[in-house]
Every structure is written in C-alpha cells, then in structure tokens.
C-alpha cells in the first residue's frame, strides 16, 4: 500500500516491529524469592512463532486512509555451543513467513511455504514470494548469556551465499525485511532476551529495560519496564510489561507531532521448570496528530504481537 509523502513521516513514527502490546495478565500467586536465568545446553532447539497484526487509520480534512496487515513468522533457534562463562552461540533461521496485507483488489496474501506457480497468485504476490525465498536461507548467529542478555548478532555468511549476493539481480524488497538483517533480529527478540535482573527476584520486583549498547535511541523510541507478578496456574513466572515513547526532545519536532493517546502494555511468561522465555504478548495503542489546522493529519494505530517459543 502506497501513502502520499505527507503521510510517510507518520507511518515511520508510528510503526515499529518491537513495539509494546497488551494481553490480560494471567491469575498469579505470590511465591518466595527466586533467581531468573536461561538454561542453555548445547543442541537445544526452540521452535519460535511470531505474529504481528497492525491497523492504521490516517485522517486528513480531505481524505482518510485505512491499512491493516498480519505477518506470521515461523523460525528455529538452535544452540550451537556454550562457553565456560555460560555464553551461548545460537543460530536463528526463519523457516516460513506469511503476509496478509490490505483488502479487496489491493489485498496481498502470500505464504513462503506455498507454490510459487499457483494460478491464484497475483503478479505482485508472485514477485514478492520469489524475492522472499532466497532470504529464508539466511542464518544469524546470536551470542546470549544466562541472564538472557543479547551480546551480539551477525549474519552467518557461507561461501555460496556470498557468491549469490554478488550475482543476485532481483530487486530489494520494500517491506522493511525485519528478520533478514542483524538489526531486525535484535528488534524481533527485544522482549525475549530481556537481560534478567541479577540476584533474587521477589514478588512485585520492578526493573527497567537496560540501554541496549547494540542499538541507538533513534532505533528504539520505546523504553520498557517489567514487573514480576508471580506464578500462574501452569507454574510459569509471569511479568507485566509497560512502555512509554521517548521521542527525541526537539523543539521543532514538538511543533510537528503531538501524542494524543498511548498505551503500551503486555506480559512476559517464563517457564519456571525449564528456565526459558516461552511467550510474549504485547499491544500498542497510539494516536497522534501531525501539523495544525487544515494541514493536520491524525493517525490511530493498533499493533498486537505474540511470540510463542517451545523447547523441543
């Protein structure tokens, strides 16, 4: 979906893969102190499914636009090695991606696991699918410690992949490619590898998201806070998540963008028996106004994201 240039800044400010989202926190019970850690073992395999649903409504005195999309990504994390210091080297690969954007004649719906020659695919869908499939062959190497701190991400370059990059004449995707760059991987796992607090964790303990040395403030306009809620019925640790936008303090920006309403909240669930993050549910509700008078553009955006992880 294409937006006029005047709408583009609002889309960029309102959109973020690593946004906050909401899901009601389960019934929980208080427990005695505990210590959080991720139990890494060489050979461990984690199936991961990420789903993001976005709805954007832009209103101007002369026109209005509505946009919605659903992205579902299936991938796998495999622990390749574990150092004496407890730092795991993990390979992340996307196995399948499904996109469903727009509606009516402008709807684009693709599945990387589907048949490329399917008669029902539109030309735009065939082109997008053909561009996606080579990207699915990428593997990223993550370095993570036992406190779930992401220490580094880099793409694993194979000789065949390097040669393919040099000879690849296909146009680049204009969809952000969120999981096919190192920065995209960092953003996608932002609420999974959350840097657990050190020492004993008590009921209602609160900790702030640490500043990620791998990213700049411009790439992370939202800062998050986590609060321990106790154990749920499945004996999992449950944490509430809240967040707040921290746009750069610019006098010029304050004249351009006004935040009318924001709600960023959700939950993080950790398997207390096998010691890993098993689920994240998040929601962002944001309403902003850009410009003044007849030039004002109002944007209402709702993003919901779920991440489900299963240790095999």
mmCIF file of N, CA and C in Angstrom, residues 9 19 48-49 53 56 90 96 100 120 127 130 134 141-142 147-148 172 199 203 224 237 256 261 272 289 312:
data_model
loop_
_atom_site.group_PDB
_atom_site.id
_atom_site.type_symbol
_atom_site.label_atom_id
_atom_site.label_comp_id
_atom_site.label_asym_id
_atom_site.label_seq_id
_atom_site.Cartn_x
_atom_site.Cartn_y
_atom_site.Cartn_z
ATOM 1 N N UNK A 9 5.906 10.341 7.084
ATOM 2 C CA UNK A 9 6.527 10.503 8.408
ATOM 3 C C UNK A 9 5.700 9.895 9.522
ATOM 4 N N UNK A 19 7.402 -2.989 19.100
ATOM 5 C CA UNK A 19 6.519 -2.153 19.894
ATOM 6 C C UNK A 19 5.952 -2.927 21.064
ATOM 7 N N UNK A 48 9.979 -21.244 17.220
ATOM 8 C CA UNK A 48 9.503 -19.893 17.502
ATOM 9 C C UNK A 48 8.453 -19.500 16.476
ATOM 10 N N UNK A 49 7.344 -18.947 16.965
ATOM 11 C CA UNK A 49 6.352 -18.352 16.057
ATOM 12 C C UNK A 49 6.065 -16.932 16.513
ATOM 13 N N UNK A 53 -0.044 -8.082 14.171
ATOM 14 C CA UNK A 53 -1.203 -7.529 13.484
ATOM 15 C C UNK A 53 -1.174 -6.012 13.651
ATOM 16 N N UNK A 56 -3.833 0.711 10.926
ATOM 17 C CA UNK A 56 -3.524 2.140 10.893
ATOM 18 C C UNK A 56 -4.665 2.884 10.205
ATOM 19 N N UNK A 90 24.052 -19.166 19.326
ATOM 20 C CA UNK A 90 22.777 -19.709 18.864
ATOM 21 C C UNK A 90 22.545 -19.297 17.418
ATOM 22 N N UNK A 96 9.553 -20.002 7.615
ATOM 23 C CA UNK A 96 8.326 -19.713 6.855
ATOM 24 C C UNK A 96 7.820 -18.331 7.230
ATOM 25 N N UNK A 100 -0.339 -11.028 5.012
ATOM 26 C CA UNK A 100 -1.702 -10.746 4.563
ATOM 27 C C UNK A 100 -1.938 -9.258 4.768
ATOM 28 N N UNK A 120 -3.722 -18.747 -8.503
ATOM 29 C CA UNK A 120 -4.475 -17.723 -7.784
ATOM 30 C C UNK A 120 -3.614 -16.547 -7.334
ATOM 31 N N UNK A 127 5.914 -11.951 -7.382
ATOM 32 C CA UNK A 127 7.193 -11.246 -7.307
ATOM 33 C C UNK A 127 7.713 -11.173 -5.879
ATOM 34 N N UNK A 130 8.858 -14.644 -4.729
ATOM 35 C CA UNK A 130 10.138 -15.007 -5.328
ATOM 36 C C UNK A 130 11.295 -14.270 -4.657
ATOM 37 N N UNK A 134 14.798 -16.529 -1.243
ATOM 38 C CA UNK A 134 16.255 -16.553 -1.008
ATOM 39 C C UNK A 134 16.629 -16.020 0.367
ATOM 40 N N UNK A 141 23.775 -15.517 13.746
ATOM 41 C CA UNK A 141 24.427 -16.036 14.941
ATOM 42 C C UNK A 141 24.188 -15.064 16.083
ATOM 43 N N UNK A 142 23.578 -15.543 17.164
ATOM 44 C CA UNK A 142 23.304 -14.741 18.342
ATOM 45 C C UNK A 142 24.199 -15.203 19.484
ATOM 46 N N UNK A 147 21.750 -14.697 31.633
ATOM 47 C CA UNK A 147 20.766 -13.713 32.081
ATOM 48 C C UNK A 147 19.908 -13.203 30.933
ATOM 49 N N UNK A 148 19.990 -13.870 29.796
ATOM 50 C CA UNK A 148 19.211 -13.505 28.609
ATOM 51 C C UNK A 148 19.577 -12.118 28.096
ATOM 52 N N UNK A 172 15.353 -5.364 -4.425
ATOM 53 C CA UNK A 172 15.226 -5.493 -2.975
ATOM 54 C C UNK A 172 13.767 -5.318 -2.570
ATOM 55 N N UNK A 199 20.599 -11.593 40.921
ATOM 56 C CA UNK A 199 20.197 -11.861 42.300
ATOM 57 C C UNK A 199 18.783 -12.390 42.412
ATOM 58 N N UNK A 203 8.458 -11.081 44.622
ATOM 59 C CA UNK A 203 7.142 -10.692 44.128
ATOM 60 C C UNK A 203 7.044 -9.174 44.023
ATOM 61 N N UNK A 224 11.005 0.204 28.126
ATOM 62 C CA UNK A 224 10.063 -0.682 28.796
ATOM 63 C C UNK A 224 10.435 -0.947 30.253
ATOM 64 N N UNK A 237 6.578 -18.286 35.558
ATOM 65 C CA UNK A 237 6.765 -16.924 36.029
ATOM 66 C C UNK A 237 6.066 -15.959 35.072
ATOM 67 N N UNK A 256 5.591 19.576 15.239
ATOM 68 C CA UNK A 256 5.117 18.723 14.154
ATOM 69 C C UNK A 256 4.252 17.582 14.661
ATOM 70 N N UNK A 261 -2.765 10.064 22.576
ATOM 71 C CA UNK A 261 -3.073 8.913 23.427
ATOM 72 C C UNK A 261 -2.067 7.808 23.156
ATOM 73 N N UNK A 272 9.222 -21.828 34.446
ATOM 74 C CA UNK A 272 9.992 -21.889 35.689
ATOM 75 C C UNK A 272 10.691 -23.234 35.877
ATOM 76 N N UNK A 289 -1.191 13.421 16.294
ATOM 77 C CA UNK A 289 -1.585 14.460 15.349
ATOM 78 C C UNK A 289 -0.333 15.157 14.842
ATOM 79 N N UNK A 312 12.103 -27.985 22.291
ATOM 80 C CA UNK A 312 11.860 -29.333 21.763
ATOM 81 C C UNK A 312 12.595 -30.394 22.580
#
